[in-house]
PDB file of C-alpha atoms in Angstrom:
ATOM      1  CA  TYR A 129     -23.493 136.383-369.954  1.00 43.00           C
ATOM      2  CA  ARG A 130     -24.271 134.739-366.630  1.00 45.00           C
ATOM      3  CA  LEU A 131     -20.982 132.773-366.722  1.00 47.00           C
ATOM      4  CA  ALA A 132     -19.040 135.895-367.589  1.00 52.00           C
ATOM      5  CA  GLY A 133     -20.578 137.712-364.643  1.00 56.00           C
ATOM      6  CA  TRP A 134     -19.598 135.009-362.240  1.00 60.00           C
ATOM      7  CA  ALA A 135     -16.056 134.989-363.573  1.00 64.00           C
ATOM      8  CA  GLY A 136     -15.763 138.716-363.107  1.00 64.00           C
ATOM      9  CA  ALA A 137     -16.976 138.493-359.550  1.00 66.00           C
ATOM     10  CA  ALA A 138     -14.507 135.729-358.781  1.00 67.00           C
ATOM     11  CA  ALA A 139     -11.656 137.756-360.272  1.00 69.00           C
ATOM     12  CA  ALA A 140     -12.634 140.787-358.236  1.00 71.00           C
ATOM     13  CA  LEU A 141     -12.775 138.692-355.050  1.00 71.00           C
ATOM     14  CA  ALA A 142      -9.369 137.199-355.769  1.00 72.00           C
ATOM     15  CA  ALA A 143      -7.922 140.622-356.344  1.00 71.00           C
ATOM     16  CA  LEU A 144      -9.404 141.812-353.092  1.00 71.00           C
ATOM     17  CA  LEU A 145      -7.952 138.880-351.184  1.00 72.00           C
ATOM     18  CA  ALA A 146      -4.548 139.389-352.776  1.00 71.00           C
ATOM     19  CA  TYR A 147      -4.585 143.047-351.845  1.00 66.00           C
ATOM     20  CA  ALA A 148      -5.583 142.211-348.245  1.00 66.00           C
ATOM     21  CA  GLY A 149      -2.853 139.585-348.048  1.00 65.00           C
ATOM     22  CA  TRP A 150      -0.259 142.021-349.322  1.00 66.00           C
ATOM     23  CA  TRP A 151      -1.431 144.684-346.911  1.00 64.00           C
ATOM     24  CA  LEU A 152      -1.519 142.309-343.839  1.00 61.00           C
ATOM     25  CA  ALA A 153       1.650 140.330-344.661  1.00 62.00           C
ATOM     26  CA  PRO A 154       3.989 142.427-342.437  1.00 59.00           C
ATOM     27  CA  TYR A 155       1.747 141.845-339.474  1.00 54.00           C
ATOM     28  CA  PHE A 156       1.573 138.102-340.045  1.00 56.00           C
ATOM     29  CA  THR A 157       5.366 138.018-340.489  1.00 57.00           C
ATOM     30  CA  SER A 158       5.866 139.916-337.247  1.00 50.00           C
ATOM     31  CA  VAL A 159       3.592 137.580-335.339  1.00 51.00           C
ATOM     32  CA  LEU A 160       4.934 134.377-336.861  1.00 50.00           C
ATOM     33  CA  PHE A 161       8.639 135.228-336.722  1.00 49.00           C
ATOM     34  CA  ARG A 162       9.639 138.252-334.683  1.00 48.00           C
ATOM     35  CA  ASP A 163       7.127 137.839-331.850  1.00 48.00           C
ATOM     36  CA  ALA A 164       7.678 134.108-331.766  1.00 46.00           C
ATOM     37  CA  ALA A 165      11.448 134.629-331.545  1.00 45.00           C
ATOM     38  CA  VAL A 166      11.128 137.155-328.756  1.00 46.00           C
ATOM     39  CA  THR A 167       8.753 135.134-326.644  1.00 45.00           C
ATOM     40  CA  THR A 168      10.330 131.743-327.257  1.00 49.00           C
ATOM     41  CA  TRP A 169      14.030 132.161-327.998  1.00 65.00           C
ATOM     42  CA  VAL A 170      15.222 135.420-326.434  1.00 77.00           C
ATOM     43  CA  ASN A 171      16.459 134.848-322.853  1.00 81.00           C
ATOM     44  CA  VAL A 172      18.058 137.126-320.273  1.00 83.00           C
ATOM     45  CA  ALA A 173      21.522 135.890-319.181  1.00 81.00           C
ATOM     46  CA  THR A 174      21.687 136.287-315.404  1.00 82.00           C
ATOM     47  CA  SER A 175      24.732 136.398-313.170  1.00 83.00           C
ATOM     48  CA  PRO A 176      25.379 133.316-310.980  1.00 85.00           C
ATOM     49  CA  ILE A 177      26.766 135.526-308.169  1.00 84.00           C
ATOM     50  CA  ARG A 178      26.457 139.069-306.890  1.00 86.00           C
ATOM     51  CA  GLY A 179      29.236 141.382-308.002  1.00 86.00           C
ATOM     52  CA  ASN A 180      30.390 143.711-310.762  1.00 86.00           C
ATOM     53  CA  LEU A 181      31.100 143.088-314.427  1.00 86.00           C
ATOM     54  CA  ASP A 182      34.819 142.654-314.989  1.00 84.00           C
ATOM     55  CA  GLY A 183      35.742 144.257-318.296  1.00 80.00           C
ATOM     56  CA  PRO A 184      33.588 145.535-321.163  1.00 82.00           C
ATOM     57  CA  PRO A 185      30.269 143.807-321.941  1.00 80.00           C
ATOM     58  CA  PRO A 186      29.838 141.823-325.164  1.00 83.00           C
ATOM     59  CA  ALA A 187      28.887 143.632-328.354  1.00 84.00           C
ATOM     60  CA  VAL A 188      25.288 143.562-329.516  1.00 85.00           C
ATOM     61  CA  GLY A 189      24.880 141.278-332.500  1.00 85.00           C
ATOM     62  CA  GLY A 190      27.923 139.170-331.619  1.00 86.00           C
ATOM     63  CA  ARG A 191      27.953 135.427-331.228  1.00 89.00           C
ATOM     64  CA  VAL A 192      28.906 133.471-328.078  1.00 87.00           C
ATOM     65  CA  GLY A 193      32.042 131.409-328.521  1.00 88.00           C
ATOM     66  CA  ALA A 194      32.701 127.762-327.733  1.00 89.00           C
ATOM     67  CA  ASP A 195      33.735 128.647-324.152  1.00 86.00           C
ATOM     68  CA  ARG A 196      30.125 129.814-323.547  1.00 88.00           C
ATOM     69  CA  ARG A 197      31.383 132.924-321.684  1.00 87.00           C
ATOM     70  CA  ILE A 198      29.592 136.226-322.061  1.00 86.00           C
ATOM     71  CA  ALA A 199      31.254 138.158-319.253  1.00 86.00           C
ATOM     72  CA  LEU A 200      33.055 137.664-315.940  1.00 88.00           C
ATOM     73  CA  VAL A 201      31.557 138.823-312.643  1.00 88.00           C
ATOM     74  CA  ARG A 202      33.788 139.591-309.660  1.00 88.00           C
ATOM     75  CA  ASN A 203      32.567 139.911-306.093  1.00 87.00           C
ATOM     76  CA  GLN A 204      34.992 142.272-304.365  1.00 83.00           C
ATOM     77  CA  GLN A 205      33.073 141.848-301.102  1.00 82.00           C
ATOM     78  CA  ALA A 206      33.660 138.107-300.841  1.00 82.00           C
ATOM     79  CA  ASP A 207      35.017 137.257-297.363  1.00 84.00           C
ATOM     80  CA  PRO A 208      38.304 135.282-297.587  1.00 87.00           C
ATOM     81  CA  SER A 209      38.563 134.704-293.822  1.00 89.00           C
ATOM     82  CA  ASP A 210      37.448 131.053-294.013  1.00 89.00           C
ATOM     83  CA  MET A 211      40.009 130.356-296.738  1.00 88.00           C
ATOM     84  CA  GLU A 212      42.764 132.106-294.773  1.00 90.00           C
ATOM     85  CA  ARG A 213      41.828 130.254-291.601  1.00 92.00           C
ATOM     86  CA  SER A 214      41.913 126.876-293.376  1.00 93.00           C
ATOM     87  CA  ALA A 215      45.299 127.772-294.910  1.00 93.00           C
ATOM     88  CA  ALA A 216      46.627 128.575-291.425  1.00 94.00           C
ATOM     89  CA  GLU A 217      45.369 125.199-290.171  1.00 95.00           C
ATOM     90  CA  VAL A 218      47.192 123.468-293.029  1.00 95.00           C
ATOM     91  CA  ALA A 219      50.397 125.339-292.138  1.00 96.00           C
ATOM     92  CA  ARG A 220      50.109 124.268-288.495  1.00 96.00           C
ATOM     93  CA  ALA A 221      49.451 120.644-289.495  1.00 96.00           C
ATOM     94  CA  GLU A 222      52.458 120.694-291.847  1.00 96.00           C
ATOM     95  CA  ALA A 223      54.666 122.088-289.084  1.00 96.00           C
ATOM     96  CA  GLU A 224      53.462 119.352-286.724  1.00 96.00           C
ATOM     97  CA  VAL A 225      54.231 116.638-289.280  1.00 96.00           C
ATOM     98  CA  THR A 226      57.677 118.111-289.970  1.00 96.00           C
ATOM     99  CA  GLU A 227      58.484 118.242-286.260  1.00 96.00           C
ATOM    100  CA  LEU A 228      57.362 114.653-285.681  1.00 95.00           C
ATOM    101  CA  ARG A 229      59.324 113.415-288.690  1.00 95.00           C
ATOM    102  CA  THR A 230      62.438 115.113-287.351  1.00 95.00           C
ATOM    103  CA  TYR A 231      61.840 113.641-283.900  1.00 95.00           C
ATOM    104  CA  LEU A 232      61.291 110.146-285.323  1.00 94.00           C
ATOM    105  CA  ALA A 233      64.435 110.400-287.454  1.00 95.00           C
ATOM    106  CA  ARG A 234      66.376 111.436-284.355  1.00 93.00           C
ATOM    107  CA  LEU A 235      65.033 108.470-282.393  1.00 91.00           C
ATOM    108  CA  GLN A 236      65.889 106.089-285.218  1.00 90.00           C
ATOM    109  CA  ASP A 237      69.400 107.530-285.424  1.00 92.00           C
ATOM    110  CA  LEU A 238      69.853 107.111-281.676  1.00 87.00           C
ATOM    111  CA  ASP A 239      68.490 103.571-281.927  1.00 86.00           C
ATOM    112  CA  ALA A 240      70.977 102.734-284.698  1.00 87.00           C
ATOM    113  CA  LYS A 241      73.848 104.123-282.627  1.00 85.00           C
ATOM    114  CA  TRP A 242      72.579 102.275-279.568  1.00 84.00           C
ATOM    115  CA  ARG A 243      72.460  99.021-281.528  1.00 83.00           C
ATOM    116  CA  THR A 244      76.042  99.516-282.713  1.00 86.00           C
ATOM    117  CA  ARG A 245      77.202 100.266-279.189  1.00 84.00           C
ATOM    118  CA  THR A 246      75.221  97.336-277.808  1.00 83.00           C
ATOM    119  CA  ALA A 247      76.799  94.998-280.368  1.00 86.00           C
ATOM    120  CA  ASP A 248      80.222  96.091-279.117  1.00 88.00           C
ATOM    121  CA  TYR A 249      79.127  95.524-275.510  1.00 86.00           C
ATOM    122  CA  ALA A 250      77.781  92.104-276.466  1.00 87.00           C
ATOM    123  CA  ASP A 251      81.044  91.082-278.130  1.00 91.00           C
ATOM    124  CA  THR A 252      82.992  92.210-275.079  1.00 90.00           C
ATOM    125  CA  PHE A 253      80.555  90.411-272.795  1.00 87.00           C
ATOM    126  CA  LYS A 254      81.002  87.140-274.709  1.00 90.00           C
ATOM    127  CA  LYS A 255      84.798  87.461-274.795  1.00 92.00           C
ATOM    128  CA  ASN A 256      84.918  88.106-271.050  1.00 90.00           C
ATOM    129  CA  LEU A 257      82.742  85.055-270.432  1.00 91.00           C
ATOM    130  CA  GLU A 258      84.985  82.918-272.615  1.00 91.00           C
ATOM    131  CA  THR A 259      88.028  84.208-270.731  1.00 92.00           C
ATOM    132  CA  ASP A 260      86.394  83.426-267.371  1.00 91.00           C
ATOM    133  CA  ILE A 261      85.409  79.952-268.563  1.00 92.00           C
ATOM    134  CA  GLU A 262      88.898  79.246-269.848  1.00 93.00           C
ATOM    135  CA  GLY A 263      90.459  80.453-266.593  1.00 92.00           C
ATOM    136  CA  ALA A 264      88.045  78.378-264.509  1.00 91.00           C
ATOM    137  CA  ARG A 265      88.841  75.293-266.559  1.00 92.00           C
ATOM    138  CA  ARG A 266      92.578  75.762-266.047  1.00 92.00           C
ATOM    139  CA  GLU A 267      92.010  76.229-262.327  1.00 92.00           C
ATOM    140  CA  LEU A 268      89.818  73.120-262.291  1.00 90.00           C
ATOM    141  CA  GLY A 269      92.601  71.155-263.936  1.00 92.00           C
ATOM    142  CA  TYR A 270      95.080  72.421-261.328  1.00 92.00           C
ATOM    143  CA  ILE A 271      92.739  71.507-258.466  1.00 90.00           C
ATOM    144  CA  THR A 272      92.127  68.071-259.989  1.00 91.00           C
ATOM    145  CA  GLU A 273      95.860  67.434-260.082  1.00 90.00           C
ATOM    146  CA  ARG A 274      96.272  68.634-256.471  1.00 89.00           C
ATOM    147  CA  LEU A 275      93.320  66.494-255.454  1.00 88.00           C
ATOM    148  CA  THR A 276      94.989  63.401-256.917  1.00 88.00           C
ATOM    149  CA  LEU A 277      98.202  64.168-255.015  1.00 89.00           C
ATOM    150  CA  GLU A 278      96.459  65.038-251.767  1.00 86.00           C
ATOM    151  CA  ARG A 279      94.405  61.877-251.895  1.00 87.00           C
ATOM    152  CA  GLY A 280      97.605  59.868-252.139  1.00 88.00           C
ATOM    153  CA  VAL A 281      99.116  61.789-249.198  1.00 86.00           C
ATOM    154  CA  ALA A 282      95.965  61.311-247.133  1.00 84.00           C
ATOM    155  CA  GLU A 283      95.896  57.572-247.825  1.00 85.00           C
ATOM    156  CA  ARG A 284      99.528  57.188-246.802  1.00 85.00           C
ATOM    157  CA  LYS A 285      99.048  59.196-243.600  1.00 82.00           C
ATOM    158  CA  GLN A 286      95.990  57.153-242.739  1.00 84.00           C
ATOM    159  CA  ALA A 287      98.067  53.982-243.188  1.00 85.00           C
ATOM    160  CA  LEU A 288     100.884  55.393-241.052  1.00 82.00           C
ATOM    161  CA  ALA A 289      98.432  56.487-238.389  1.00 81.00           C
ATOM    162  CA  ARG A 290      96.982  52.995-238.219  1.00 81.00           C
ATOM    163  CA  ARG A 291     100.507  51.605-237.658  1.00 81.00           C
ATOM    164  CA  GLY A 292     101.259  54.336-235.136  1.00 79.00           C
ATOM    165  CA  ASN A 293     104.007  55.928-237.226  1.00 78.00           C
ATOM    166  CA  THR A 294     102.253  59.329-237.322  1.00 75.00           C
ATOM    167  CA  SER A 295      99.562  61.047-235.387  1.00 80.00           C
ATOM    168  CA  GLN A 296      95.910  60.747-236.252  1.00 82.00           C
ATOM    169  CA  THR A 297      95.738  64.553-236.333  1.00 84.00           C
ATOM    170  CA  GLU A 298      98.065  64.720-239.308  1.00 82.00           C
ATOM    171  CA  ALA A 299      96.009  62.021-241.032  1.00 80.00           C
ATOM    172  CA  ASP A 300      92.805  63.945-240.356  1.00 82.00           C
ATOM    173  CA  ASP A 301      94.371  67.184-241.618  1.00 84.00           C
ATOM    174  CA  ALA A 302      95.369  65.475-244.853  1.00 83.00           C
ATOM    175  CA  LEU A 303      91.837  64.102-245.250  1.00 86.00           C
ATOM    176  CA  ALA A 304      90.409  67.576-244.589  1.00 89.00           C
ATOM    177  CA  GLU A 305      92.630  69.010-247.315  1.00 88.00           C
ATOM    178  CA  VAL A 306      91.274  66.417-249.712  1.00 87.00           C
ATOM    179  CA  MET A 307      87.684  67.323-248.801  1.00 91.00           C
ATOM    180  CA  GLU A 308      88.399  71.051-249.260  1.00 90.00           C
ATOM    181  CA  LEU A 309      89.849  70.422-252.709  1.00 88.00           C
ATOM    182  CA  GLU A 310      86.810  68.335-253.625  1.00 91.00           C
ATOM    183  CA  ARG A 311      84.566  71.211-252.514  1.00 91.00           C
ATOM    184  CA  MET A 312      86.577  73.673-254.575  1.00 91.00           C
ATOM    185  CA  ARG A 313      86.411  71.391-257.599  1.00 91.00           C
ATOM    186  CA  ALA A 314      82.634  71.031-257.300  1.00 92.00           C
ATOM    187  CA  GLU A 315      82.294  74.793-256.918  1.00 92.00           C
ATOM    188  CA  LEU A 316      84.420  75.383-260.018  1.00 91.00           C
ATOM    189  CA  GLU A 317      82.458  72.836-262.035  1.00 92.00           C
ATOM    190  CA  LYS A 318      79.246  74.637-261.071  1.00 91.00           C
ATOM    191  CA  THR A 319      80.738  78.020-261.983  1.00 91.00           C
ATOM    192  CA  ILE A 320      81.909  76.717-265.339  1.00 91.00           C
ATOM    193  CA  ALA A 321      78.507  75.190-266.085  1.00 92.00           C
ATOM    194  CA  GLN A 322      76.737  78.439-265.237  1.00 90.00           C
ATOM    195  CA  ALA A 323      79.195  80.476-267.303  1.00 91.00           C
ATOM    196  CA  GLU A 324      78.754  78.165-270.285  1.00 91.00           C
ATOM    197  CA  GLU A 325      74.981  78.499-269.998  1.00 91.00           C
ATOM    198  CA  ARG A 326      75.293  82.289-269.901  1.00 89.00           C
ATOM    199  CA  ARG A 327      77.572  82.090-272.946  1.00 89.00           C
ATOM    200  CA  HIS A 328      74.993  80.068-274.874  1.00 91.00           C
ATOM    201  CA  ALA A 329      72.274  82.517-273.805  1.00 88.00           C
ATOM    202  CA  ALA A 330      74.406  85.420-275.079  1.00 87.00           C
ATOM    203  CA  ASP A 331      74.413  83.798-278.523  1.00 87.00           C
ATOM    204  CA  ARG A 332      70.590  83.997-278.380  1.00 84.00           C
ATOM    205  CA  GLY A 333      70.737  87.675-277.397  1.00 81.00           C
ATOM    206  CA  VAL A 334      70.092  87.096-273.680  1.00 83.00           C
ATOM    207  CA  PHE A 335      72.777  88.646-271.512  1.00 83.00           C
ATOM    208  CA  LEU A 336      72.971  87.679-267.836  1.00 83.00           C
ATOM    209  CA  GLN A 337      75.517  88.664-265.235  1.00 82.00           C
ATOM    210  CA  SER A 338      76.770  86.212-262.617  1.00 81.00           C
ATOM    211  CA  ASP A 339      74.147  87.514-260.169  1.00 79.00           C
ATOM    212  CA  GLY A 340      71.350  86.823-262.666  1.00 75.00           C
ATOM    213  CA  ARG A 341      70.648  90.477-263.549  1.00 78.00           C
ATOM    214  CA  ASN A 342      70.776  92.083-266.990  1.00 79.00           C
ATOM    215  CA  PRO A 343      73.531  94.562-267.783  1.00 79.00           C
ATOM    216  CA  GLU A 344      72.376  98.184-267.997  1.00 73.00           C
ATOM    217  CA  TRP A 345      73.059  98.263-271.745  1.00 72.00           C
ATOM    218  CA  ALA A 346      70.859  95.218-272.456  1.00 70.00           C
ATOM    219  CA  PHE A 347      67.101  94.828-272.746  1.00 61.00           C
ATOM    220  CA  GLN A 348      65.857  97.717-270.645  1.00 58.00           C
ATOM    221  CA  SER A 349      67.435 100.355-272.901  1.00 61.00           C
ATOM    222  CA  GLU A 350      66.266  98.599-276.061  1.00 66.00           C
ATOM    223  CA  ASP A 351      62.688  98.288-274.780  1.00 70.00           C
ATOM    224  CA  ARG A 352      62.503 101.972-273.937  1.00 77.00           C
ATOM    225  CA  GLY A 353      63.926 102.964-277.321  1.00 79.00           C
ATOM    226  CA  LEU A 354      61.546 100.735-279.257  1.00 83.00           C
ATOM    227  CA  LEU A 355      58.593 102.028-277.247  1.00 86.00           C
ATOM    228  CA  GLU A 356      59.517 105.643-277.952  1.00 90.00           C
ATOM    229  CA  ILE A 357      59.910 104.901-281.661  1.00 91.00           C
ATOM    230  CA  ALA A 358      56.516 103.156-281.758  1.00 92.00           C
ATOM    231  CA  LEU A 359      54.862 106.108-280.007  1.00 93.00           C
ATOM    232  CA  ALA A 360      56.530 108.570-282.380  1.00 94.00           C
ATOM    233  CA  GLU A 361      55.416 106.555-285.426  1.00 94.00           C
ATOM    234  CA  ARG A 362      51.840 106.500-284.108  1.00 95.00           C
ATOM    235  CA  ALA A 363      51.887 110.253-283.457  1.00 95.00           C
ATOM    236  CA  LEU A 364      53.302 110.881-286.944  1.00 95.00           C
ATOM    237  CA  ALA A 365      50.609 108.738-288.572  1.00 96.00           C
ATOM    238  CA  ASP A 366      47.901 110.653-286.689  1.00 96.00           C
ATOM    239  CA  ALA A 367      49.455 113.988-287.653  1.00 96.00           C
ATOM    240  CA  GLU A 368      49.664 112.964-291.328  1.00 96.00           C
ATOM    241  CA  ALA A 369      45.992 111.969-291.248  1.00 96.00           C
ATOM    242  CA  VAL A 370      45.091 115.363-289.764  1.00 95.00           C
ATOM    243  CA  LEU A 371      47.208 117.073-292.432  1.00 95.00           C
ATOM    244  CA  ALA A 372      45.436 115.216-295.230  1.00 96.00           C
ATOM    245  CA  GLU A 373      42.069 116.164-293.733  1.00 95.00           C
ATOM    246  CA  THR A 374      42.988 119.839-293.339  1.00 95.00           C
ATOM    247  CA  ARG A 375      44.340 119.975-296.899  1.00 94.00           C
ATOM    248  CA  ALA A 376      41.101 118.529-298.264  1.00 95.00           C
ATOM    249  CA  SER A 377      39.068 120.982-296.191  1.00 94.00           C
ATOM    250  CA  ALA A 378      41.267 123.884-297.329  1.00 94.00           C
ATOM    251  CA  ALA A 379      40.864 122.871-300.974  1.00 94.00           C
ATOM    252  CA  ALA A 380      37.084 122.760-300.584  1.00 94.00           C
ATOM    253  CA  THR A 381      37.082 126.138-298.822  1.00 92.00           C
ATOM    254  CA  ARG A 382      39.293 127.673-301.530  1.00 90.00           C
ATOM    255  CA  GLN A 383      37.049 126.283-304.257  1.00 89.00           C
ATOM    256  CA  ALA A 384      33.969 127.680-302.526  1.00 87.00           C
ATOM    257  CA  PHE A 385      35.644 131.080-302.198  1.00 87.00           C
ATOM    258  CA  GLU A 386      36.597 131.071-305.881  1.00 84.00           C
ATOM    259  CA  LEU A 387      32.994 130.295-306.806  1.00 83.00           C
ATOM    260  CA  ILE A 388      31.621 133.235-304.819  1.00 84.00           C
ATOM    261  CA  SER A 389      34.429 135.674-305.690  1.00 86.00           C
ATOM    262  CA  ALA A 390      34.515 135.289-309.489  1.00 87.00           C
ATOM    263  CA  SER A 391      32.218 133.457-311.857  1.00 87.00           C
ATOM    264  CA  PRO A 392      31.492 133.722-315.604  1.00 88.00           C
ATOM    265  CA  ILE A 393      28.068 134.374-317.126  1.00 87.00           C
ATOM    266  CA  VAL A 394      27.534 131.538-319.592  1.00 88.00           C
ATOM    267  CA  THR A 395      25.030 130.716-322.316  1.00 88.00           C
ATOM    268  CA  PRO A 396      24.836 128.099-325.078  1.00 88.00           C
ATOM    269  CA  PRO A 397      27.639 128.494-327.652  1.00 90.00           C
ATOM    270  CA  GLY A 398      26.652 130.247-330.853  1.00 88.00           C
ATOM    271  CA  SER A 399      23.922 132.300-329.190  1.00 88.00           C
ATOM    272  CA  LEU A 400      23.268 135.770-330.640  1.00 89.00           C
ATOM    273  CA  ILE A 401      23.695 138.793-328.359  1.00 87.00           C
ATOM    274  CA  TRP A 402      20.263 140.448-328.791  1.00 86.00           C
ATOM    275  CA  SER A 403      20.801 143.357-326.393  1.00 85.00           C
ATOM    276  CA  VAL A 404      23.054 144.430-323.499  1.00 83.00           C
ATOM    277  CA  LEU A 405      21.435 145.738-320.311  1.00 80.00           C
ATOM    278  CA  ALA A 406      24.548 146.395-318.162  1.00 79.00           C
ATOM    279  CA  GLY A 407      27.723 148.356-318.760  1.00 79.00           C
ATOM    280  CA  ALA A 408      31.327 147.740-317.713  1.00 79.00           C
ATOM    281  CA  GLY A 409      31.700 147.601-313.928  1.00 81.00           C
ATOM    282  CA  ALA A 410      27.953 147.518-313.381  1.00 82.00           C
ATOM    283  CA  ALA A 411      26.595 145.753-310.331  1.00 83.00           C
ATOM    284  CA  VAL A 412      24.741 142.576-311.156  1.00 82.00           C
TER     285      VAL A 412
END
C-alpha cells in the first residue's frame, strides 16, 4: 500500500506540472520567440537625408529585394547653387581652352606660311648671290686681261722714257693705270670671297647682306613667331590643367548634391517589413 500511495502522489504531481506547463506555454513562447525577435531583430529603417518619401511606402509583410531599397527620399530644399556655380566655372574654362587652341592653331598656320615664304626668299637670296659671284668673276677675268695688257704697255713706255723717246709723264700714267687695275682686281677678289662665304652661310640657314645685317625676313621674324607659339602652348597647357581641375571639382560638387537631394533607404536584402510608420510624401 505504501508503494501505491507514493505512485499516486507522483502521478498527481506530474499531472499538475503538465497542466501548469500547458497553461504557461504561450507566455514562454512569447518571451522566447516574439519578445526576443522584437528586441533583437526588429530595427527601424531611418532616412540618410532629410526630405520626403518619393512614391508609396513598402507593403507590410513584404520582403526587401536584392537592391536593398525600401523607399526613395527626395530633398526638394537642396541648394543647387554650388553645383551651378561649378558648372559655370567649367564652361568658362572650356571657353578659355577653345580660344587658346584657336589662337595657337592660327599662330602655327602663320608660322607655316612664313616658313614657305621664307624658303622662297632664301632661294632668291642664294640665286642673287650666285649671280653676283658669277658677274664678279667675269669682271675679274676682264680686269686680269686688261692688267696683263697694261703691264706690257707700261713696261714699253718705261723703256721708251729711259731712251728719251717718250715723256716720263706718259710712262708714269701707264704705271698708274696698272696700279689702279691691280687695286680693282684685289677689291674684286675680296668681294668674291665675301660673297662665297655668304653663299656657304646661306646653305647653313644664315643669311647676311653685304653690309653684314640680316634681311628683314630672316631670323628676327622667326624668333618672334617661335616665341609667340611657345607662349601660346604654355598658356594652353595651363588652361587645360585648370579645366581638368574645374571638371573634377564640378563632378565632386554634383555628386555631393545628388547625395543630399535624393537618397534611398536601404536595409539588408530579404528583410521582412514588420511595420510602416510613414506614408507617401511624408517628411522624414
